[in-house]
């Protein structure tokens, strides 16, 4: 975590967006004096754009924390797949691991804290700045702070809670961790403010899906409620989302519009990228299109697990007749074999095509000039349906849970579940995680979903068995199972450098001997 000097540097960079009309569209910054910043509406808007840019800077951490320990991942052939990533996929993570750094996330939180405290100053200095517009911007900021903290909670469980911007360059960070419950209470208080103040929607497409709206707040909050096992409250938050999105789902032949060009009618909130702004990291995470290992994919598909889950567990042998099946449900249309450079020891494999192509059902990669524009999807409506299925099942309403899954299957042109086919208890939740991976695989949250399910009494083996089967790093079932038997292993250690920088931060007991 950083002092005021860092926060000042971040605020200075907000000037680069002062003339922008799209999120993440940036120019080079001019000189800007910190104490002259909060003077008018344009400066406040520039800072708001900077908040979204800071979220973009966190995506590699968010994705690694939330997804790559799930069963679908295999090491990519590029040199960007380092030992830090190998530890995650091996479920053997050490405090020195570079992916544990939360510095960019707390930097983002510090910037948001400064915005929440200082943005209202502009109302006093700019008579053209309307209070209603400020309130909407404040709603966006509260939601973004909640989102940052929710990632930290799901990844680490107990983390420092910092609510105020730093006031002095000499201020030392000596903040002990708050409990998970305290953090979640704070997150919900932010989301309550956000739902009250955030904009209903925007007319411009990039803002409609690329900025916080009330529906984005509802999606985040529903996710928080599900994490807290508050199922009825979660379903209540989803009701307005059902009203707005149930009839907007794309059909089997249009599903690829979710990813290219993105911002589909099903989108709730995704990080938007434009030609003049910073490049999206997503394409390069998954594509092996290059001639050298340094440019190769970081992540590939664990095709053995995918084949088992989708062809042997979820779907009957007739599936190949459903030639319009979408996402990664029908592997010949969703992942392609790539012959990779083997200099890092991992060789070739299967690409996740959903982020790479121009259209479905053929191997046609994005043009060079559009590879930097792949949006990062935080929430889309099918995610909401699968979260609802989880909540219904926990309420013993399995028929309703299967109905949610079948809405998705209908729009994928794959066979519907027959009544009772999904099973109950551990069987249902094992299959549900596979359904999630079929629809949402590689989109950043499937490890979090497995942890959420398996923390509930009686469901610990759901995560353990699924993760220990066909481990992509070559470890046996028994080895991975042993590494995951203690639920504390499902959460990350604090990075050693963060402990050294914060005297109040103490390593978790589970990781003290690593």
Short mmCIF file of C-alpha atoms in Angstrom, two decimals:
data_model
loop_
_atom_site.label_atom_id
_atom_site.label_comp_id
_atom_site.label_asym_id
_atom_site.label_seq_id
_atom_site.Cartn_x
_atom_site.Cartn_y
_atom_site.Cartn_z
CA UNK A 1 0.00 0.00 0.00
CA UNK A 2 1.12 3.49 -0.83
CA UNK A 3 1.46 6.88 0.80
CA UNK A 4 0.12 10.22 -0.36
CA UNK A 5 2.92 10.61 -2.87
CA UNK A 6 1.55 7.67 -4.80
CA UNK A 7 -2.02 8.91 -4.54
CA UNK A 8 -0.89 12.29 -5.84
CA UNK A 9 0.78 10.63 -8.79
CA UNK A 10 -2.41 8.78 -9.59
CA UNK A 11 -4.49 11.92 -9.33
CA UNK A 12 -2.11 13.70 -11.65
CA UNK A 13 -2.71 11.04 -14.25
CA UNK A 14 -6.43 11.76 -14.15
CA UNK A 15 -5.70 14.88 -16.15
CA UNK A 16 -4.98 12.72 -19.14
CA UNK A 17 -8.69 12.04 -19.51
CA UNK A 18 -10.02 15.54 -18.93
CA UNK A 19 -11.15 16.02 -22.54
CA UNK A 20 -12.27 12.42 -23.09
CA UNK A 21 -15.84 11.35 -23.76
CA UNK A 22 -15.23 7.61 -23.53
CA UNK A 23 -14.03 5.52 -20.65
CA UNK A 24 -10.42 4.39 -21.11
CA UNK A 25 -9.81 6.82 -23.98
CA UNK A 26 -6.63 8.56 -22.91
CA UNK A 27 -4.14 11.19 -24.01
CA UNK A 28 -0.83 12.35 -22.59
CA UNK A 29 -1.21 14.35 -19.34
CA UNK A 30 -0.37 18.01 -18.97
CA UNK A 31 1.16 19.43 -15.81
CA UNK A 32 -1.36 19.60 -12.99
CA UNK A 33 -0.96 20.87 -9.46
CA UNK A 34 -2.62 18.58 -6.93
CA UNK A 35 -4.21 21.29 -4.78
CA UNK A 36 -5.71 22.92 -7.88
CA UNK A 37 -7.39 19.78 -9.10
CA UNK A 38 -10.91 19.71 -7.63
CA UNK A 39 -12.05 22.99 -9.17
CA UNK A 40 -14.69 22.15 -11.78
CA UNK A 41 -16.87 19.51 -13.34
CA UNK A 42 -14.35 18.58 -16.03
CA UNK A 43 -11.67 17.81 -13.47
CA UNK A 44 -14.05 15.68 -11.44
CA UNK A 45 -15.11 13.80 -14.57
CA UNK A 46 -11.45 13.30 -15.52
CA UNK A 47 -10.83 11.78 -12.10
CA UNK A 48 -13.85 9.51 -12.50
CA UNK A 49 -12.46 8.23 -15.80
CA UNK A 50 -9.23 7.60 -13.93
CA UNK A 51 -11.07 5.37 -11.47
CA UNK A 52 -12.07 3.08 -14.32
CA UNK A 53 -8.53 3.13 -15.68
CA UNK A 54 -7.30 2.02 -12.27
CA UNK A 55 -9.73 -0.91 -12.34
CA UNK A 56 -8.28 -1.90 -15.71
CA UNK A 57 -4.84 -1.92 -14.13
CA UNK A 58 -6.10 -4.53 -11.64
CA UNK A 59 -7.40 -7.03 -14.18
CA UNK A 60 -4.39 -9.33 -14.20
CA UNK A 61 -4.62 -9.67 -10.42
CA UNK A 62 -8.39 -10.08 -10.43
CA UNK A 63 -8.22 -12.75 -13.10
CA UNK A 64 -5.41 -14.71 -11.46
CA UNK A 65 -7.04 -14.57 -8.02
CA UNK A 66 -10.52 -15.44 -9.24
CA UNK A 67 -10.05 -18.01 -11.97
CA UNK A 68 -6.78 -19.69 -12.81
CA UNK A 69 -6.97 -22.21 -9.96
CA UNK A 70 -10.16 -23.60 -11.52
CA UNK A 71 -9.96 -26.92 -13.33
CA UNK A 72 -10.19 -25.45 -16.83
CA UNK A 73 -6.71 -23.92 -17.05
CA UNK A 74 -3.51 -25.32 -18.52
CA UNK A 75 -0.14 -23.57 -18.74
CA UNK A 76 0.39 -21.56 -21.88
CA UNK A 77 3.52 -21.92 -24.01
CA UNK A 78 4.65 -18.32 -23.65
CA UNK A 79 7.24 -17.00 -21.24
CA UNK A 80 4.54 -14.87 -19.60
CA UNK A 81 3.50 -18.08 -17.86
CA UNK A 82 5.97 -17.90 -14.98
CA UNK A 83 6.48 -19.86 -11.79
CA UNK A 84 4.04 -17.52 -10.05
CA UNK A 85 1.24 -18.81 -12.28
CA UNK A 86 2.50 -22.38 -11.95
CA UNK A 87 2.14 -22.15 -8.16
CA UNK A 88 -1.49 -21.09 -8.53
CA UNK A 89 -2.33 -24.00 -10.84
CA UNK A 90 -0.41 -26.40 -8.58
CA UNK A 91 -2.27 -25.14 -5.47
CA UNK A 92 1.10 -24.62 -3.79
CA UNK A 93 1.46 -20.86 -3.29
CA UNK A 94 4.32 -19.21 -1.40
CA UNK A 95 4.33 -15.71 0.17
CA UNK A 96 7.02 -14.51 -2.26
CA UNK A 97 4.68 -15.08 -5.23
CA UNK A 98 4.43 -11.91 -7.32
CA UNK A 99 0.74 -12.45 -8.09
CA UNK A 100 -0.09 -11.88 -4.42
CA UNK A 101 0.71 -8.19 -4.61
CA UNK A 102 -2.36 -6.08 -3.94
CA UNK A 103 -0.59 -2.77 -4.46
CA UNK A 104 -2.51 -1.77 -7.60
CA UNK A 105 -5.82 -2.61 -5.93
CA UNK A 106 -5.11 -0.47 -2.88
CA UNK A 107 -3.81 2.23 -5.19
CA UNK A 108 -7.20 2.14 -6.91
CA UNK A 109 -8.97 2.23 -3.54
CA UNK A 110 -6.84 5.20 -2.47
CA UNK A 111 -7.78 7.08 -5.61
CA UNK A 112 -11.47 6.31 -5.03
CA UNK A 113 -11.21 7.46 -1.42
CA UNK A 114 -9.72 10.74 -2.64
CA UNK A 115 -12.53 11.12 -5.17
CA UNK A 116 -15.28 10.47 -2.61
CA UNK A 117 -13.77 12.99 -0.19
CA UNK A 118 -12.80 15.74 -2.64
CA UNK A 119 -15.16 15.65 -5.64
CA UNK A 120 -17.90 17.63 -3.81
CA UNK A 121 -15.47 20.57 -3.52
CA UNK A 122 -16.04 21.28 -7.20
CA UNK A 123 -19.69 22.17 -6.55
CA UNK A 124 -18.50 25.18 -4.58
CA UNK A 125 -16.14 26.28 -7.34
CA UNK A 126 -18.08 25.57 -10.54
CA UNK A 127 -21.63 26.98 -10.71
CA UNK A 128 -22.29 24.98 -13.91
CA UNK A 129 -21.68 21.67 -12.13
CA UNK A 130 -25.02 20.17 -11.13
CA UNK A 131 -25.39 18.34 -7.81
CA UNK A 132 -27.42 15.59 -9.48
CA UNK A 133 -24.54 14.84 -11.84
CA UNK A 134 -22.05 14.79 -8.97
CA UNK A 135 -24.28 12.38 -7.06
CA UNK A 136 -24.34 9.98 -10.00
CA UNK A 137 -20.56 10.10 -10.24
CA UNK A 138 -20.31 9.47 -6.50
CA UNK A 139 -22.55 6.43 -6.93
CA UNK A 140 -20.15 5.06 -9.52
CA UNK A 141 -17.21 5.63 -7.18
CA UNK A 142 -18.88 3.83 -4.26
CA UNK A 143 -19.61 0.83 -6.49
CA UNK A 144 -16.05 0.68 -7.80
CA UNK A 145 -14.66 0.78 -4.26
CA UNK A 146 -17.01 -2.05 -3.29
CA UNK A 147 -15.89 -4.05 -6.31
CA UNK A 148 -12.21 -3.66 -5.41
CA UNK A 149 -12.81 -4.75 -1.83
CA UNK A 150 -14.99 -7.67 -2.90
CA UNK A 151 -12.13 -9.05 -4.99
CA UNK A 152 -9.78 -8.67 -2.03
CA UNK A 153 -12.20 -10.45 0.32
CA UNK A 154 -12.78 -13.38 -2.03
CA UNK A 155 -9.06 -13.75 -2.64
CA UNK A 156 -7.59 -13.15 0.85
CA UNK A 157 -10.64 -13.14 3.19
CA UNK A 158 -9.30 -10.74 5.85
CA UNK A 159 -7.54 -7.60 4.55
CA UNK A 160 -6.87 -4.02 5.72
CA UNK A 161 -9.86 -1.71 5.39
CA UNK A 162 -8.86 1.81 4.38
CA UNK A 163 -11.72 4.29 4.08
CA UNK A 164 -9.92 7.62 3.83
CA UNK A 165 -7.26 9.03 1.50
CA UNK A 166 -3.82 9.63 2.94
CA UNK A 167 -3.33 13.12 4.37
CA UNK A 168 0.46 13.29 4.68
CA UNK A 169 3.47 12.21 2.67
CA UNK A 170 4.99 11.02 5.95
CA UNK A 171 2.00 8.91 6.94
CA UNK A 172 3.05 5.30 7.48
CA UNK A 173 0.71 2.48 6.56
CA UNK A 174 0.08 0.61 9.82
CA UNK A 175 -3.31 -0.90 9.19
CA UNK A 176 -4.26 -4.28 10.64
CA UNK A 177 -6.66 -6.51 8.79
CA UNK A 178 -10.40 -6.28 9.28
CA UNK A 179 -12.47 -9.44 9.45
CA UNK A 180 -14.32 -10.78 6.45
CA UNK A 181 -17.66 -9.86 8.07
CA UNK A 182 -16.53 -6.29 8.74
CA UNK A 183 -15.32 -5.92 5.16
CA UNK A 184 -18.52 -7.32 3.70
CA UNK A 185 -20.59 -4.96 5.85
CA UNK A 186 -18.54 -2.05 4.49
CA UNK A 187 -18.93 -3.32 0.93
CA UNK A 188 -22.69 -3.52 1.37
CA UNK A 189 -22.83 -0.01 2.80
CA UNK A 190 -21.00 1.24 -0.29
CA UNK A 191 -23.37 -0.67 -2.56
CA UNK A 192 -26.37 0.78 -0.75
CA UNK A 193 -25.04 4.27 -1.47
CA UNK A 194 -24.24 3.28 -5.04
CA UNK A 195 -27.69 1.89 -5.76
CA UNK A 196 -29.25 5.09 -4.45
CA UNK A 197 -27.04 7.41 -6.50
CA UNK A 198 -25.66 5.59 -9.57
CA UNK A 199 -27.09 6.43 -13.01
CA UNK A 200 -29.99 4.35 -14.29
CA UNK A 201 -28.32 3.94 -17.67
CA UNK A 202 -26.47 5.80 -20.42
CA UNK A 203 -27.33 6.37 -24.07
CA UNK A 204 -23.81 5.87 -25.45
CA UNK A 205 -22.98 2.16 -25.81
CA UNK A 206 -19.50 2.33 -24.27
CA UNK A 207 -20.92 4.07 -21.21
CA UNK A 208 -24.10 1.98 -21.01
CA UNK A 209 -22.09 -1.20 -20.53
CA UNK A 210 -18.67 0.18 -19.58
CA UNK A 211 -19.68 2.32 -16.61
CA UNK A 212 -21.47 1.59 -13.38
CA UNK A 213 -25.26 1.71 -13.61
CA UNK A 214 -27.90 0.67 -11.11
CA UNK A 215 -28.05 -2.76 -12.75
CA UNK A 216 -24.29 -3.15 -12.37
CA UNK A 217 -24.66 -2.32 -8.68
CA UNK A 218 -27.42 -4.92 -8.36
CA UNK A 219 -25.25 -7.56 -10.01
CA UNK A 220 -22.31 -6.89 -7.68
CA UNK A 221 -24.57 -6.81 -4.64
CA UNK A 222 -26.31 -10.06 -5.63
CA UNK A 223 -22.86 -11.65 -5.84
CA UNK A 224 -22.05 -10.35 -2.35
CA UNK A 225 -25.32 -11.67 -0.95
CA UNK A 226 -24.65 -15.09 -2.46
CA UNK A 227 -21.16 -15.07 -0.90
CA UNK A 228 -22.84 -14.34 2.45
CA UNK A 229 -25.39 -17.16 1.91
CA UNK A 230 -28.29 -14.71 2.01
CA UNK A 231 -30.29 -16.36 -0.73
CA UNK A 232 -33.66 -14.62 -0.52
CA UNK A 233 -31.99 -11.20 -0.45
CA UNK A 234 -29.88 -12.22 -3.42
CA UNK A 235 -32.96 -13.26 -5.42
CA UNK A 236 -34.68 -9.97 -4.61
CA UNK A 237 -31.74 -8.05 -6.08
CA UNK A 238 -31.96 -10.15 -9.23
CA UNK A 239 -35.64 -9.40 -9.89
CA UNK A 240 -35.00 -6.05 -11.67
CA UNK A 241 -32.22 -7.73 -13.68
CA UNK A 242 -34.66 -10.42 -14.83
CA UNK A 243 -37.10 -7.73 -15.92
CA UNK A 244 -34.46 -5.91 -17.98
CA UNK A 245 -32.50 -8.82 -19.46
CA UNK A 246 -34.68 -11.95 -19.65
CA UNK A 247 -36.07 -10.98 -23.05
CA UNK A 248 -32.77 -9.52 -24.27
CA UNK A 249 -30.76 -12.74 -24.41
CA UNK A 250 -29.07 -13.44 -27.72
CA UNK A 251 -29.91 -16.58 -29.66
CA UNK A 252 -27.69 -19.54 -30.55
CA UNK A 253 -26.46 -18.03 -33.79
CA UNK A 254 -25.76 -14.59 -32.28
CA UNK A 255 -24.00 -15.68 -29.09
CA UNK A 256 -20.55 -14.64 -30.28
CA UNK A 257 -21.63 -11.00 -30.19
CA UNK A 258 -21.16 -11.31 -26.41
CA UNK A 259 -17.40 -11.34 -27.07
CA UNK A 260 -17.02 -9.68 -30.45
CA UNK A 261 -17.69 -6.82 -30.58
CA UNK A 262 -18.87 -7.09 -26.95
CA UNK A 263 -21.44 -4.90 -25.17
CA UNK A 264 -24.20 -7.32 -26.18
CA UNK A 265 -27.79 -6.93 -25.10
CA UNK A 266 -27.02 -9.35 -22.24
CA UNK A 267 -24.14 -7.29 -20.86
CA UNK A 268 -24.45 -5.73 -17.42
CA UNK A 269 -20.94 -4.40 -16.80
CA UNK A 270 -17.72 -4.89 -18.73
CA UNK A 271 -14.45 -3.02 -19.06
CA UNK A 272 -14.58 -1.26 -22.42
CA UNK A 273 -11.53 -0.59 -24.58
CA UNK A 274 -11.18 1.86 -27.47
CA UNK A 275 -8.51 2.36 -30.10
CA UNK A 276 -7.06 5.50 -28.53
CA UNK A 277 -6.88 4.12 -25.00
CA UNK A 278 -4.81 1.50 -23.20
CA UNK A 279 -4.84 -1.97 -24.71
CA UNK A 280 -6.90 -4.79 -23.30
CA UNK A 281 -4.79 -7.60 -21.85
CA UNK A 282 -7.33 -10.31 -22.64
CA UNK A 283 -6.34 -11.33 -26.17
CA UNK A 284 -2.70 -11.86 -25.27
CA UNK A 285 -3.64 -13.96 -22.24
CA UNK A 286 -5.19 -16.61 -24.45
CA UNK A 287 -3.83 -16.44 -28.00
CA UNK A 288 -0.86 -18.41 -29.24
CA UNK A 289 -0.37 -16.68 -32.54
CA UNK A 290 3.25 -15.69 -32.28
CA UNK A 291 6.54 -17.09 -33.51
CA UNK A 292 8.35 -16.94 -30.19
CA UNK A 293 7.50 -18.12 -26.70
CA UNK A 294 7.71 -14.59 -25.31
CA UNK A 295 4.61 -13.68 -27.30
CA UNK A 296 2.74 -16.92 -26.67
CA UNK A 297 -0.39 -17.48 -24.65
CA UNK A 298 -0.26 -17.38 -20.88
CA UNK A 299 -3.27 -19.66 -20.52
CA UNK A 300 -4.60 -22.63 -22.46
CA UNK A 301 -7.55 -24.98 -21.99
CA UNK A 302 -7.25 -28.07 -19.82
CA UNK A 303 -8.93 -30.04 -22.57
CA UNK A 304 -9.00 -33.31 -20.59
CA UNK A 305 -11.18 -31.73 -17.90
CA UNK A 306 -13.26 -29.86 -20.45
CA UNK A 307 -13.91 -33.00 -22.45
CA UNK A 308 -14.84 -34.95 -19.32
CA UNK A 309 -17.14 -32.26 -17.94
CA UNK A 310 -18.93 -31.32 -21.12
CA UNK A 311 -19.07 -34.58 -23.04
CA UNK A 312 -19.39 -37.17 -20.27
CA UNK A 313 -21.13 -35.39 -17.38
CA UNK A 314 -23.23 -32.51 -18.69
CA UNK A 315 -24.37 -33.58 -22.13
CA UNK A 316 -25.55 -36.79 -23.75
CA UNK A 317 -23.79 -38.29 -26.78
CA UNK A 318 -26.25 -36.58 -29.17
CA UNK A 319 -24.67 -33.19 -28.56
CA UNK A 320 -22.68 -33.10 -31.86
CA UNK A 321 -26.05 -32.81 -33.63
CA UNK A 322 -26.46 -29.40 -32.00
CA UNK A 323 -24.18 -27.61 -34.40
CA UNK A 324 -24.98 -24.12 -33.15
CA UNK A 325 -23.93 -24.82 -29.55
CA UNK A 326 -22.07 -21.88 -28.08
CA UNK A 327 -19.16 -20.82 -25.88
CA UNK A 328 -16.98 -23.73 -24.83
CA UNK A 329 -19.84 -26.23 -24.67
CA UNK A 330 -18.97 -27.82 -28.00
CA UNK A 331 -15.21 -27.98 -27.98
CA UNK A 332 -14.58 -28.16 -31.74
CA UNK A 333 -16.11 -24.71 -32.08
CA UNK A 334 -14.73 -23.25 -28.91
CA UNK A 335 -11.09 -24.25 -28.64
CA UNK A 336 -8.48 -24.92 -31.27
CA UNK A 337 -5.24 -26.84 -31.18
CA UNK A 338 -2.14 -24.66 -31.27
CA UNK A 339 1.43 -25.77 -31.82
CA UNK A 340 3.41 -23.74 -29.36
CA UNK A 341 7.04 -23.08 -28.70
CA UNK A 342 8.19 -25.38 -25.89
CA UNK A 343 11.06 -23.30 -24.53
CA UNK A 344 9.28 -22.79 -21.21
CA UNK A 345 8.62 -26.50 -20.89
CA UNK A 346 4.87 -26.50 -21.42
CA UNK A 347 4.53 -26.96 -25.19
CA UNK A 348 1.37 -26.70 -27.26
CA UNK A 349 -2.28 -27.02 -26.31
CA UNK A 350 -5.82 -25.80 -26.88
CA UNK A 351 -6.72 -22.12 -27.08
CA UNK A 352 -9.86 -20.66 -25.56
CA UNK A 353 -11.31 -19.20 -28.72
CA UNK A 354 -14.10 -17.09 -27.20
CA UNK A 355 -11.82 -14.05 -26.78
CA UNK A 356 -9.80 -14.51 -29.95
CA UNK A 357 -12.08 -14.77 -32.95
CA UNK A 358 -14.09 -12.54 -35.23
CA UNK A 359 -17.07 -14.90 -35.34
CA UNK A 360 -18.19 -18.33 -34.21
CA UNK A 361 -17.73 -21.76 -35.72
CA UNK A 362 -14.54 -21.10 -37.64
CA UNK A 363 -10.92 -20.38 -36.81
CA UNK A 364 -10.80 -16.72 -37.84
CA UNK A 365 -8.76 -14.60 -35.46
CA UNK A 366 -9.35 -10.94 -34.76
CA UNK A 367 -7.48 -8.54 -37.00
CA UNK A 368 -4.30 -7.05 -35.53
CA UNK A 369 -5.91 -3.66 -35.02
CA UNK A 370 -8.82 -5.06 -32.98
CA UNK A 371 -6.91 -7.39 -30.65
CA UNK A 372 -6.37 -4.57 -28.17
CA UNK A 373 -10.14 -4.03 -27.89
CA UNK A 374 -11.34 -7.26 -26.26
CA UNK A 375 -13.60 -6.21 -23.38
CA UNK A 376 -13.27 -7.76 -19.93
CA UNK A 377 -16.70 -8.89 -18.77
CA UNK A 378 -17.46 -8.49 -15.09
CA UNK A 379 -21.16 -9.40 -15.19
CA UNK A 380 -23.55 -10.60 -17.86
CA UNK A 381 -27.06 -11.93 -17.48
CA UNK A 382 -26.22 -15.63 -17.83
CA UNK A 383 -23.96 -15.27 -14.81
CA UNK A 384 -26.97 -13.95 -12.90
CA UNK A 385 -29.06 -16.96 -13.95
CA UNK A 386 -26.39 -19.37 -12.74
CA UNK A 387 -26.08 -17.50 -9.44
CA UNK A 388 -29.86 -17.77 -9.08
CA UNK A 389 -29.66 -21.51 -9.76
CA UNK A 390 -27.17 -21.79 -6.89
CA UNK A 391 -29.41 -19.84 -4.53
CA UNK A 392 -32.51 -21.86 -5.45
CA UNK A 393 -30.64 -25.11 -4.84
CA UNK A 394 -29.50 -23.94 -1.42
CA UNK A 395 -33.19 -23.25 -0.67
CA UNK A 396 -34.00 -26.83 -1.80
CA UNK A 397 -35.85 -25.46 -4.82
CA UNK A 398 -34.11 -27.71 -7.31
CA UNK A 399 -36.79 -27.45 -9.98
CA UNK A 400 -36.37 -23.69 -10.02
CA UNK A 401 -32.59 -24.14 -10.14
CA UNK A 402 -32.86 -26.42 -13.17
CA UNK A 403 -35.18 -23.91 -14.81
CA UNK A 404 -32.46 -21.24 -14.60
CA UNK A 405 -29.94 -23.56 -16.21
CA UNK A 406 -32.41 -24.50 -18.94
CA UNK A 407 -32.97 -20.87 -19.90
CA UNK A 408 -29.27 -20.72 -20.74
CA UNK A 409 -29.27 -24.09 -22.48
CA UNK A 410 -32.24 -23.01 -24.60
CA UNK A 411 -30.27 -20.00 -25.81
CA UNK A 412 -27.28 -22.23 -26.52
CA UNK A 413 -29.26 -24.79 -28.54
CA UNK A 414 -28.11 -27.64 -26.32
CA UNK A 415 -30.36 -30.22 -24.62
CA UNK A 416 -32.37 -29.07 -21.61
CA UNK A 417 -32.15 -30.84 -18.29
CA UNK A 418 -35.04 -33.17 -17.73
CA UNK A 419 -36.74 -32.87 -14.32
CA UNK A 420 -34.40 -34.14 -11.63
CA UNK A 421 -31.50 -34.72 -14.01
CA UNK A 422 -29.33 -32.18 -12.21
CA UNK A 423 -29.46 -34.17 -9.00
CA UNK A 424 -29.37 -32.71 -5.52
CA UNK A 425 -26.82 -31.80 -2.89
CA UNK A 426 -23.19 -32.43 -3.76
CA UNK A 427 -24.07 -33.90 -7.15
CA UNK A 428 -26.03 -30.80 -8.13
CA UNK A 429 -23.32 -28.36 -7.11
CA UNK A 430 -20.59 -30.36 -8.83
CA UNK A 431 -22.61 -30.22 -12.02
CA UNK A 432 -23.46 -26.56 -11.47
CA UNK A 433 -19.78 -25.62 -11.36
CA UNK A 434 -19.36 -27.46 -14.65
CA UNK A 435 -22.33 -25.58 -16.09
CA UNK A 436 -20.71 -22.34 -14.97
CA UNK A 437 -17.44 -23.27 -16.64
CA UNK A 438 -19.30 -24.22 -19.81
CA UNK A 439 -20.89 -20.79 -19.98
CA UNK A 440 -18.46 -18.54 -18.09
CA UNK A 441 -15.16 -20.38 -18.38
CA UNK A 442 -12.06 -18.14 -18.51
CA UNK A 443 -14.11 -15.04 -17.61
CA UNK A 444 -12.48 -14.59 -14.23
CA UNK A 445 -14.57 -15.89 -11.32
CA UNK A 446 -14.86 -19.68 -11.37
CA UNK A 447 -12.42 -20.32 -8.52
CA UNK A 448 -14.39 -17.85 -6.44
CA UNK A 449 -17.59 -19.74 -7.30
CA UNK A 450 -16.05 -23.06 -6.23
CA UNK A 451 -14.88 -21.55 -2.93
CA UNK A 452 -18.30 -20.01 -2.32
CA UNK A 453 -20.07 -23.34 -2.79
CA UNK A 454 -17.57 -25.45 -0.85
CA UNK A 455 -17.41 -23.23 2.25
CA UNK A 456 -20.96 -24.30 3.04
CA UNK A 457 -21.31 -27.19 5.48
CA UNK A 458 -21.27 -30.53 3.72
CA UNK A 459 -19.90 -29.30 0.39
CA UNK A 460 -16.15 -29.16 0.99
CA UNK A 461 -15.49 -32.07 -1.35
CA UNK A 462 -17.05 -30.27 -4.31
CA UNK A 463 -14.02 -27.98 -4.69
CA UNK A 464 -11.46 -30.56 -3.60
CA UNK A 465 -12.54 -33.36 -5.91
CA UNK A 466 -13.05 -31.08 -8.88
CA UNK A 467 -9.67 -29.38 -8.48
CA UNK A 468 -7.75 -32.58 -7.83
CA UNK A 469 -9.03 -34.40 -10.91
CA UNK A 470 -6.76 -34.18 -13.98
CA UNK A 471 -4.55 -31.41 -12.62
CA UNK A 472 -2.98 -29.64 -15.58
CA UNK A 473 0.41 -29.36 -13.86
CA UNK A 474 0.70 -33.14 -13.67
CA UNK A 475 0.18 -33.60 -9.93
CA UNK A 476 -1.74 -36.62 -8.77
CA UNK A 477 -5.23 -36.51 -7.34
CA UNK A 478 -3.85 -37.40 -3.90
CA UNK A 479 -1.28 -34.58 -3.91
CA UNK A 480 -3.76 -31.85 -4.90
CA UNK A 481 -6.37 -33.18 -2.52
CA UNK A 482 -3.88 -33.01 0.35
CA UNK A 483 -3.00 -29.43 -0.53
CA UNK A 484 -6.67 -28.38 -0.46
CA UNK A 485 -7.97 -30.26 2.59
CA UNK A 486 -7.66 -27.19 4.81
CA UNK A 487 -10.13 -24.54 3.61
CA UNK A 488 -7.60 -21.87 4.57
CA UNK A 489 -5.62 -23.00 1.53
CA UNK A 490 -8.45 -21.78 -0.67
CA UNK A 491 -7.51 -18.21 0.27
CA UNK A 492 -4.23 -16.57 -0.60
CA UNK A 493 -1.33 -15.75 1.72
CA UNK A 494 -0.26 -12.16 2.24
CA UNK A 495 2.72 -11.31 0.09
CA UNK A 496 5.91 -11.08 2.12
CA UNK A 497 6.68 -7.62 0.72
CA UNK A 498 3.30 -6.34 1.89
CA UNK A 499 4.01 -7.64 5.41
CA UNK A 500 7.38 -5.91 5.43
CA UNK A 501 5.73 -2.63 4.38
CA UNK A 502 2.94 -2.81 6.95
CA UNK A 503 3.99 -3.60 10.55
CA UNK A 504 0.39 -4.42 11.50
CA UNK A 505 0.01 -7.09 8.82
CA UNK A 506 0.68 -10.60 10.18
CA UNK A 507 0.94 -13.69 7.99
CA UNK A 508 -1.89 -16.20 8.25
CA UNK A 509 -1.17 -19.24 10.41
CA UNK A 510 -1.63 -21.65 7.51
CA UNK A 511 1.18 -19.99 5.55
CA UNK A 512 3.64 -19.12 8.33
CA UNK A 513 5.93 -22.08 7.62
CA UNK A 514 6.06 -21.60 3.85
#
